[in-house]
Amino acid sequence: MKKSSSAILASVAFALLFMWSSTSAARTELIAKPEGIETRQKSVVFSHGKHETMECIACHHTSGGTEVDQGCKDTGCHDMFVVETPEQRRDVRYFQKAYHDLCIGCHADFKKREQPGGPVDCKGCHTQE
């Protein structure tokens, strides 16, 4: 009896692990432009699954390293949506600068180390309407 209970528990644990890893790898989110803002590029689809080897705090830098429900544009950190001057365009509060510096910067660092990395060109990330 004890042996079969252990086998059942192991099977359930394996099934749960498989289901969690499958949903984690498939988790994507649309990094959409703020409502009412016109941009030249399409929105970006971000895959958490492709980034699962990274520490959460690398992107969610103010969350203590845990995933958060709010996006960068909603937390008050990167909430400047319209820029009128070159200085504002270079301000990290400008949501496009924050994403571009973080995403492209990380992808470029991987390429410098001759490791597989993500795209560093516009069309490589901006694939969705």
PDB file of C-alpha atoms in Angstrom, residues 5-23:
ATOM      1  CA  SER A   5       0.781   5.700  -2.539  1.00  0.00           C
ATOM      2  CA  SER A   6       4.314   6.903  -3.190  1.00  0.00           C
ATOM      3  CA  ALA A   7       3.969   6.093  -6.876  1.00  0.00           C
ATOM      4  CA  ILE A   8       0.682   7.981  -7.091  1.00  0.00           C
ATOM      5  CA  LEU A   9       2.129  11.005  -5.290  1.00  0.00           C
ATOM      6  CA  ALA A  10       5.175  10.969  -7.564  1.00  0.00           C
ATOM      7  CA  SER A  11       2.952  10.775 -10.643  1.00  0.00           C
ATOM      8  CA  VAL A  12       0.797  13.674  -9.445  1.00  0.00           C
ATOM      9  CA  ALA A  13       3.874  15.758  -8.624  1.00  0.00           C
ATOM     10  CA  PHE A  14       5.363  15.054 -12.056  1.00  0.00           C
ATOM     11  CA  ALA A  15       2.078  15.959 -13.785  1.00  0.00           C
ATOM     12  CA  LEU A  16       1.823  19.232 -11.857  1.00  0.00           C
ATOM     13  CA  LEU A  17       5.432  20.098 -12.651  1.00  0.00           C
ATOM     14  CA  PHE A  18       4.851  19.365 -16.334  1.00  0.00           C
ATOM     15  CA  MET A  19       1.673  21.504 -16.400  1.00  0.00           C
ATOM     16  CA  TRP A  20       3.429  24.386 -14.621  1.00  0.00           C
ATOM     17  CA  SER A  21       6.438  24.323 -16.946  1.00  0.00           C
ATOM     18  CA  SER A  22       4.195  24.137 -20.023  1.00  0.00           C
ATOM     19  CA  THR A  23       2.135  27.149 -18.979  1.00  0.00           C
TER      20      THR A  23
END
